[in-house]
PDB file of C-alpha atoms in Angstrom:
ATOM      1  CA  MET O  11      71.396 132.158  86.735  1.00 52.00           C
ATOM      2  CA  LYS O  12      74.284 130.850  84.670  1.00 52.00           C
ATOM      3  CA  GLU O  13      74.232 133.981  82.503  1.00 62.00           C
ATOM      4  CA  LEU O  14      74.183 136.202  85.607  1.00 61.00           C
ATOM      5  CA  ASN O  15      77.179 134.371  87.037  1.00 64.00           C
ATOM      6  CA  GLU O  16      79.057 134.858  83.775  1.00 69.00           C
ATOM      7  CA  ILE O  17      78.224 138.578  83.726  1.00 66.00           C
ATOM      8  CA  VAL O  18      79.369 139.060  87.320  1.00 65.00           C
ATOM      9  CA  THR O  19      82.578 137.082  86.779  1.00 70.00           C
ATOM     10  CA  THR O  20      83.375 139.029  83.588  1.00 73.00           C
ATOM     11  CA  LYS O  21      82.760 142.344  85.331  1.00 71.00           C
ATOM     12  CA  LEU O  22      84.944 141.409  88.283  1.00 69.00           C
ATOM     13  CA  ALA O  23      87.723 140.337  85.932  1.00 70.00           C
ATOM     14  CA  ALA O  24      87.524 143.687  84.117  1.00 72.00           C
ATOM     15  CA  MET O  25      87.666 145.614  87.398  1.00 71.00           C
ATOM     16  CA  ILE O  26      90.705 143.637  88.502  1.00 69.00           C
ATOM     17  CA  ASP O  27      92.443 144.237  85.163  1.00 70.00           C
ATOM     18  CA  ASP O  28      91.947 148.008  85.267  1.00 71.00           C
ATOM     19  CA  GLY O  29      92.980 148.211  88.911  1.00 69.00           C
ATOM     20  CA  SER O  30      89.741 149.696  90.213  1.00 69.00           C
ATOM     21  CA  ILE O  31      89.069 146.801  92.574  1.00 61.00           C
ATOM     22  CA  GLU O  32      92.564 146.617  94.042  1.00 68.00           C
ATOM     23  CA  LYS O  33      92.070 149.567  96.389  1.00 67.00           C
ATOM     24  CA  MET O  34      88.705 148.254  97.557  1.00 65.00           C
ATOM     25  CA  ILE O  35      90.257 144.865  98.288  1.00 61.00           C
ATOM     26  CA  GLU O  36      93.048 146.407 100.332  1.00 65.00           C
ATOM     27  CA  GLU O  37      90.644 148.519 102.391  1.00 64.00           C
ATOM     28  CA  ARG O  38      87.842 146.017 102.892  1.00 63.00           C
ATOM     29  CA  LEU O  39      89.355 142.513 102.775  1.00 60.00           C
ATOM     30  CA  GLU O  40      90.371 142.313 106.425  1.00 63.00           C
ATOM     31  CA  SER O  41      87.033 143.674 107.641  1.00 66.00           C
ATOM     32  CA  LEU O  42      85.095 141.400 105.296  1.00 61.00           C
ATOM     33  CA  MET O  43      86.903 138.252 106.402  1.00 63.00           C
ATOM     34  CA  GLN O  44      86.497 139.164 110.093  1.00 63.00           C
ATOM     35  CA  ASP O  45      82.756 139.668 109.661  1.00 66.00           C
ATOM     36  CA  THR O  46      82.410 136.418 107.711  1.00 63.00           C
ATOM     37  CA  ILE O  47      84.267 134.311 110.254  1.00 55.00           C
ATOM     38  CA  LYS O  48      82.482 135.990 113.179  1.00 60.00           C
ATOM     39  CA  SER O  49      79.130 135.187 111.615  1.00 62.00           C
ATOM     40  CA  ALA O  50      80.042 131.553 110.886  1.00 59.00           C
ATOM     41  CA  MET O  51      81.800 130.824 114.181  1.00 55.00           C
ATOM     42  CA  GLY O  52      80.595 133.459 116.599  1.00 53.00           C
ATOM     43  CA  SER O  53      80.703 131.111 119.570  1.00 44.00           C
ATOM     44  CA  TYR O  54      84.473 130.625 119.144  1.00 50.00           C
ATOM     45  CA  SER O  55      85.627 134.219 119.384  1.00 56.00           C
ATOM     46  CA  GLY O  56      89.256 133.413 120.218  1.00 63.00           C
ATOM     47  CA  PHE O  57      89.437 130.812 117.509  1.00 61.00           C
ATOM     48  CA  GLY O  58      87.741 133.171 115.060  1.00 58.00           C
ATOM     49  CA  LYS O  59      90.483 135.740 115.467  1.00 61.00           C
ATOM     50  CA  SER O  60      93.172 133.124 114.870  1.00 64.00           C
ATOM     51  CA  LEU O  61      91.363 131.784 111.815  1.00 58.00           C
ATOM     52  CA  THR O  62      90.888 135.282 110.383  1.00 57.00           C
ATOM     53  CA  LYS O  63      94.620 135.965 110.630  1.00 62.00           C
ATOM     54  CA  THR O  64      95.462 132.624 108.965  1.00 63.00           C
ATOM     55  CA  ILE O  65      93.121 133.262 106.060  1.00 59.00           C
ATOM     56  CA  GLY O  66      94.202 136.888 105.752  1.00 58.00           C
ATOM     57  CA  ASP O  67      97.888 135.918 105.577  1.00 59.00           C
ATOM     58  CA  SER O  68      97.206 133.294 102.931  1.00 56.00           C
ATOM     59  CA  ILE O  69      95.073 135.566 100.736  1.00 51.00           C
ATOM     60  CA  GLY O  70      97.490 138.458 101.084  1.00 51.00           C
ATOM     61  CA  ILE O  71     100.274 136.440  99.518  1.00 49.00           C
ATOM     62  CA  SER O  72      98.180 135.373  96.557  1.00 48.00           C
ATOM     63  CA  LEU O  73      96.315 138.464  95.392  1.00 47.00           C
ATOM     64  CA  ASN O  74      99.164 139.721  93.224  1.00 52.00           C
ATOM     65  CA  GLN O  75      99.320 136.468  91.277  1.00 55.00           C
ATOM     66  CA  ILE O  76      95.719 135.366  90.642  1.00 55.00           C
ATOM     67  CA  SER O  77      92.225 136.842  90.453  1.00 57.00           C
ATOM     68  CA  PHE O  78      90.503 137.624  93.721  1.00 56.00           C
ATOM     69  CA  PRO O  79      87.255 135.770  92.795  1.00 62.00           C
ATOM     70  CA  GLU O  80      89.207 132.605  91.991  1.00 64.00           C
ATOM     71  CA  TYR O  81      91.169 132.468  95.232  1.00 63.00           C
ATOM     72  CA  ASN O  82      88.257 133.682  97.362  1.00 65.00           C
ATOM     73  CA  HIS O  83      86.199 130.770  96.030  1.00 68.00           C
ATOM     74  CA  PHE O  84      89.051 128.365  96.797  1.00 71.00           C
ATOM     75  CA  VAL O  85      89.293 129.578 100.416  1.00 69.00           C
ATOM     76  CA  ALA O  86      85.520 129.412 100.933  1.00 69.00           C
ATOM     77  CA  GLN O  87      85.372 125.813  99.736  1.00 71.00           C
ATOM     78  CA  LEU O  88      88.380 124.851 101.834  1.00 73.00           C
ATOM     79  CA  VAL O  89      86.910 126.363 105.005  1.00 72.00           C
ATOM     80  CA  GLN O  90      83.632 124.527 104.388  1.00 69.00           C
ATOM     81  CA  GLU O  91      85.324 121.161 103.925  1.00 69.00           C
ATOM     82  CA  LYS O  92      87.621 121.488 106.939  1.00 67.00           C
ATOM     83  CA  TYR O  93      84.820 122.810 109.122  1.00 65.00           C
ATOM     84  CA  SER O  94      82.788 119.704 108.276  1.00 64.00           C
ATOM     85  CA  GLN O  95      85.723 117.479 109.160  1.00 63.00           C
ATOM     86  CA  ALA O  96      86.100 119.135 112.547  1.00 59.00           C
ATOM     87  CA  LEU O  97      82.369 118.977 113.326  1.00 59.00           C
ATOM     88  CA  ASP O  98      82.354 115.292 112.475  1.00 59.00           C
ATOM     89  CA  GLN O  99      84.985 114.780 115.155  1.00 56.00           C
ATOM     90  CA  HIS O 100      83.356 117.207 117.641  1.00 55.00           C
ATOM     91  CA  ALA O 101      86.524 119.211 118.123  1.00 53.00           C
ATOM     92  CA  ALA O 102      86.830 122.899 117.283  1.00 56.00           C
ATOM     93  CA  PRO O 103      90.595 122.936 118.060  1.00 61.00           C
ATOM     94  CA  LEU O 104      91.088 120.291 115.386  1.00 57.00           C
ATOM     95  CA  LEU O 105      89.513 122.607 112.822  1.00 54.00           C
ATOM     96  CA  GLU O 106      92.028 125.285 113.685  1.00 58.00           C
ATOM     97  CA  GLN O 107      94.937 122.913 113.107  1.00 58.00           C
ATOM     98  CA  LEU O 108      93.467 121.571 109.861  1.00 55.00           C
ATOM     99  CA  LEU O 109      93.100 125.059 108.456  1.00 56.00           C
ATOM    100  CA  LYS O 110      96.558 126.110 109.596  1.00 58.00           C
ATOM    101  CA  ASP O 111      98.000 123.103 107.776  1.00 58.00           C
ATOM    102  CA  GLU O 112      96.015 123.723 104.591  1.00 56.00           C
ATOM    103  CA  LEU O 113      96.172 127.523 104.465  1.00 57.00           C
ATOM    104  CA  SER O 114      99.676 128.065 105.774  1.00 61.00           C
ATOM    105  CA  PRO O 115     101.623 129.996 103.139  1.00 69.00           C
ATOM    106  CA  VAL O 116     104.052 128.029 100.989  1.00 77.00           C
ATOM    107  CA  PRO O 117     107.621 129.345 100.746  1.00 84.00           C
ATOM    108  CA  ALA O 118     108.671 131.846  98.106  1.00 86.00           C
ATOM    109  CA  GLU O 119     111.443 129.461  97.072  1.00 91.00           C
ATOM    110  CA  LEU O 120     112.011 125.736  97.510  1.00 92.00           C
ATOM    111  CA  ASN O 121     114.120 122.907  96.186  1.00 95.00           C
ATOM    112  CA  ALA O 122     112.409 120.357  93.948  1.00 95.00           C
ATOM    113  CA  GLN O 123     113.287 117.574  96.389  1.00 95.00           C
ATOM    114  CA  GLU O 124     111.095 119.279  99.006  1.00 94.00           C
ATOM    115  CA  MET O 125     108.250 119.154  96.515  1.00 94.00           C
ATOM    116  CA  LEU O 126     108.757 115.401  96.004  1.00 95.00           C
ATOM    117  CA  ASP O 127     108.830 114.951  99.782  1.00 94.00           C
ATOM    118  CA  GLU O 128     105.413 116.608 100.001  1.00 92.00           C
ATOM    119  CA  ILE O 129     104.045 114.192  97.379  1.00 94.00           C
ATOM    120  CA  LYS O 130     105.435 111.357  99.471  1.00 94.00           C
ATOM    121  CA  ASN O 131     103.847 112.692 102.662  1.00 90.00           C
ATOM    122  CA  CYS O 132     100.455 112.959 100.985  1.00 89.00           C
ATOM    123  CA  TRP O 133     100.416 109.621  99.182  1.00 92.00           C
ATOM    124  CA  ARG O 134     102.748 107.328 101.133  1.00 91.00           C
ATOM    125  CA  GLU O 135      99.924 105.574 102.997  1.00 90.00           C
ATOM    126  CA  SER O 136      98.067 104.874  99.745  1.00 90.00           C
ATOM    127  CA  ALA O 137     101.224 103.430  98.207  1.00 91.00           C
ATOM    128  CA  LEU O 138     101.821 101.149 101.191  1.00 90.00           C
ATOM    129  CA  ASN O 139      98.182 100.027 101.077  1.00 89.00           C
ATOM    130  CA  GLU O 140      98.838  98.917  97.500  1.00 89.00           C
ATOM    131  CA  ARG O 141     102.122  97.280  98.581  1.00 90.00           C
ATOM    132  CA  ALA O 142     104.007  99.591  96.245  1.00 90.00           C
ATOM    133  CA  ASP O 143     107.602 100.587  96.947  1.00 92.00           C
ATOM    134  CA  GLU O 144     107.401 103.744  94.861  1.00 94.00           C
ATOM    135  CA  ILE O 145     105.116 106.529  93.780  1.00 94.00           C
ATOM    136  CA  GLU O 146     105.477 106.706  90.014  1.00 95.00           C
ATOM    137  CA  LEU O 147     106.321 110.037  88.435  1.00 96.00           C
ATOM    138  CA  GLU O 148     106.104 110.453  84.664  1.00 96.00           C
ATOM    139  CA  TRP O 149     108.359 113.218  83.353  1.00 96.00           C
ATOM    140  CA  ASP O 150     108.669 114.967  80.016  1.00 95.00           C
ATOM    141  CA  MET O 151     110.507 118.059  78.818  1.00 92.00           C
ATOM    142  CA  TYR O 152     109.838 120.545  76.040  1.00 88.00           C
ATOM    143  CA  SER O 153     113.015 122.492  75.281  1.00 83.00           C
ATOM    144  CA  ASN O 154     114.845 123.724  78.374  1.00 85.00           C
ATOM    145  CA  ASP O 155     112.115 125.922  79.777  1.00 91.00           C
ATOM    146  CA  THR O 156     109.091 123.617  80.097  1.00 93.00           C
ATOM    147  CA  ILE O 157     108.845 120.439  82.167  1.00 94.00           C
ATOM    148  CA  PHE O 158     105.772 118.220  82.424  1.00 96.00           C
ATOM    149  CA  LEU O 159     105.089 116.017  85.460  1.00 96.00           C
ATOM    150  CA  ILE O 160     102.382 113.434  86.061  1.00 95.00           C
ATOM    151  CA  ALA O 161     102.284 112.262  89.683  1.00 95.00           C
ATOM    152  CA  LYS O 162     100.422 108.942  89.530  1.00 94.00           C
ATOM    153  CA  HIS O 163      98.249 108.200  92.545  1.00 93.00           C
ATOM    154  CA  PRO O 164      99.008 104.683  93.850  1.00 91.00           C
ATOM    155  CA  GLU O 165      95.332 103.699  94.096  1.00 91.00           C
ATOM    156  CA  TYR O 166      93.100 105.932  91.962  1.00 89.00           C
ATOM    157  CA  GLU O 167      93.931 107.236  88.513  1.00 89.00           C
ATOM    158  CA  PHE O 168      91.404 110.084  88.809  1.00 87.00           C
ATOM    159  CA  TYR O 169      93.619 111.570  91.554  1.00 88.00           C
ATOM    160  CA  ASN O 170      96.643 111.798  89.232  1.00 92.00           C
ATOM    161  CA  ILE O 171      98.186 115.274  89.316  1.00 92.00           C
ATOM    162  CA  ASN O 172      99.439 116.821  86.070  1.00 94.00           C
ATOM    163  CA  VAL O 173     101.718 119.824  86.511  1.00 94.00           C
ATOM    164  CA  THR O 174     103.447 121.984  83.909  1.00 94.00           C
ATOM    165  CA  PHE O 175     106.495 123.920  85.103  1.00 95.00           C
ATOM    166  CA  TYR O 176     107.876 126.938  83.253  1.00 93.00           C
ATOM    167  CA  SER O 177     111.234 128.698  83.422  1.00 91.00           C
ATOM    168  CA  HIS O 178     111.497 132.216  82.014  1.00 83.00           C
ATOM    169  CA  ALA O 179     114.595 133.845  80.597  1.00 73.00           C
ATOM    170  CA  LYS O 180     115.412 135.817  83.777  1.00 76.00           C
ATOM    171  CA  SER O 181     114.632 133.035  86.243  1.00 76.00           C
ATOM    172  CA  ASN O 182     118.228 131.743  86.527  1.00 83.00           C
ATOM    173  CA  GLY O 183     117.144 128.170  85.878  1.00 84.00           C
ATOM    174  CA  ASN O 184     114.333 128.218  88.450  1.00 93.00           C
ATOM    175  CA  PHE O 185     110.865 127.019  87.514  1.00 94.00           C
ATOM    176  CA  HIS O 186     107.348 127.862  88.676  1.00 92.00           C
ATOM    177  CA  VAL O 187     104.017 126.046  88.435  1.00 91.00           C
ATOM    178  CA  GLY O 188     102.056 127.248  85.425  1.00 88.00           C
ATOM    179  CA  TYR O 189      99.277 124.698  84.934  1.00 88.00           C
ATOM    180  CA  ILE O 190      97.635 122.024  87.123  1.00 90.00           C
ATOM    181  CA  THR O 191      95.024 119.351  86.522  1.00 87.00           C
ATOM    182  CA  GLU O 192      93.726 116.560  88.759  1.00 86.00           C
ATOM    183  CA  GLY O 193      92.496 113.693  86.629  1.00 83.00           C
ATOM    184  CA  GLU O 194      90.472 115.413  83.901  1.00 80.00           C
ATOM    185  CA  HIS O 195      89.739 118.524  85.959  1.00 81.00           C
ATOM    186  CA  ARG O 196      91.653 121.755  85.554  1.00 80.00           C
ATOM    187  CA  ILE O 197      92.741 123.276  88.880  1.00 75.00           C
ATOM    188  CA  SER O 198      94.706 126.411  87.969  1.00 70.00           C
ATOM    189  CA  GLY O 199      93.212 129.577  86.503  1.00 61.00           C
ATOM    190  CA  SER O 200      89.593 128.578  87.092  1.00 55.00           C
ATOM    191  CA  ILE O 201      87.092 129.427  89.845  1.00 50.00           C
ATOM    192  CA  LYS O 202      85.353 126.082  89.308  1.00 51.00           C
ATOM    193  CA  GLY O 203      88.684 124.251  89.267  1.00 49.00           C
ATOM    194  CA  ALA O 204      89.821 125.877  92.515  1.00 50.00           C
ATOM    195  CA  THR O 205      86.896 124.145  94.236  1.00 49.00           C
ATOM    196  CA  ARG O 206      88.654 120.820  93.638  1.00 56.00           C
ATOM    197  CA  ALA O 207      91.999 121.965  95.035  1.00 56.00           C
ATOM    198  CA  MET O 208      92.214 119.665  98.047  1.00 70.00           C
ATOM    199  CA  GLY O 209      94.955 117.391  99.342  1.00 75.00           C
ATOM    200  CA  LEU O 210      98.009 117.270  97.094  1.00 85.00           C
ATOM    201  CA  ALA O 211      96.221 119.412  94.498  1.00 85.00           C
ATOM    202  CA  SER O 212      95.903 122.103  97.183  1.00 83.00           C
ATOM    203  CA  TYR O 213      99.673 122.083  97.708  1.00 86.00           C
ATOM    204  CA  PHE O 214     100.424 122.606  94.008  1.00 88.00           C
ATOM    205  CA  TYR O 215      97.658 125.201  93.784  1.00 86.00           C
ATOM    206  CA  LYS O 216      99.325 127.263  96.517  1.00 85.00           C
ATOM    207  CA  LEU O 217     102.687 126.984  94.719  1.00 87.00           C
ATOM    208  CA  TYR O 218     100.907 128.238  91.602  1.00 86.00           C
ATOM    209  CA  CYS O 219      99.229 131.111  93.456  1.00 83.00           C
ATOM    210  CA  ARG O 220     102.458 132.374  94.968  1.00 83.00           C
ATOM    211  CA  ARG O 221     104.566 131.610  91.889  1.00 86.00           C
ATOM    212  CA  THR O 222     107.064 129.868  94.123  1.00 89.00           C
ATOM    213  CA  LYS O 223     110.534 129.595  92.603  1.00 92.00           C
ATOM    214  CA  ILE O 224     111.490 125.910  92.332  1.00 94.00           C
ATOM    215  CA  SER O 225     115.188 125.125  92.045  1.00 94.00           C
ATOM    216  CA  GLY O 226     116.817 121.794  91.197  1.00 94.00           C
ATOM    217  CA  LEU O 227     113.907 120.531  89.108  1.00 94.00           C
ATOM    218  CA  LYS O 228     116.210 119.135  86.432  1.00 93.00           C
ATOM    219  CA  ASP O 229     118.196 117.329  89.147  1.00 94.00           C
ATOM    220  CA  VAL O 230     115.163 115.196  90.082  1.00 95.00           C
ATOM    221  CA  PHE O 231     113.896 114.862  86.504  1.00 95.00           C
ATOM    222  CA  GLY O 232     113.153 111.187  85.798  1.00 94.00           C
ATOM    223  CA  ASP O 233     113.005 110.168  89.492  1.00 95.00           C
ATOM    224  CA  ASN O 234     110.248 108.215  91.200  1.00 95.00           C
ATOM    225  CA  ILE O 235     109.563 108.526  94.931  1.00 94.00           C
ATOM    226  CA  ASN O 236     110.644 105.713  97.240  1.00 94.00           C
ATOM    227  CA  VAL O 237     108.115 105.288 100.057  1.00 91.00           C
ATOM    228  CA  THR O 238     109.961 102.573 102.006  1.00 87.00           C
ATOM    229  CA  ASP O 239     112.951 104.629 103.144  1.00 70.00           C
ATOM    230  CA  TYR O 240     112.926 106.464 106.479  1.00 55.00           C
TER     231      TYR O 240
END
């Protein structure tokens, strides 16, 4: 089975590289996602339509930047996890909101301070539980075009997020996410890694997928995140 998976993945990658799958994706993706959601949630027809649009918008932004199998796997795992959360709380409307929050497209451009604010929003409660005033960020720089960031989870080291940012010659000083790991697990550029892209890792994964332009990264270089200010 492992060998079959490798053969299928290799073949899909080759089809994406030579462009033969692109037309099929454009023609069939919307229909495929509608059929999938209808089958999984047929009793929520109104909700199914809303969910299909949310997923379609999110995938549409990302196809030009990453492989279809990788992102498709990411979306499937995310839907499964959020669906379980909603069922546990016996509320279909909650599932809709959870997926909107997780799958809503990230902006094409943002300031680095907005990125730090998102880290704060995700981990502030954990920091306060540990009676910490800050979320520690470990920064490093290689030349002027590569910046390394380790966002250290206040409670659990295996949730630490490692991000490498790159700035190309024509980017006017803007950076984009080029590599992500959570703990020892690679998130970016891997179908298996995309499965783990939840929580804060999901946010950076979406920045990576869209190749969001991040300005002002050098302005926040060396900063930690204060969680006690309002």
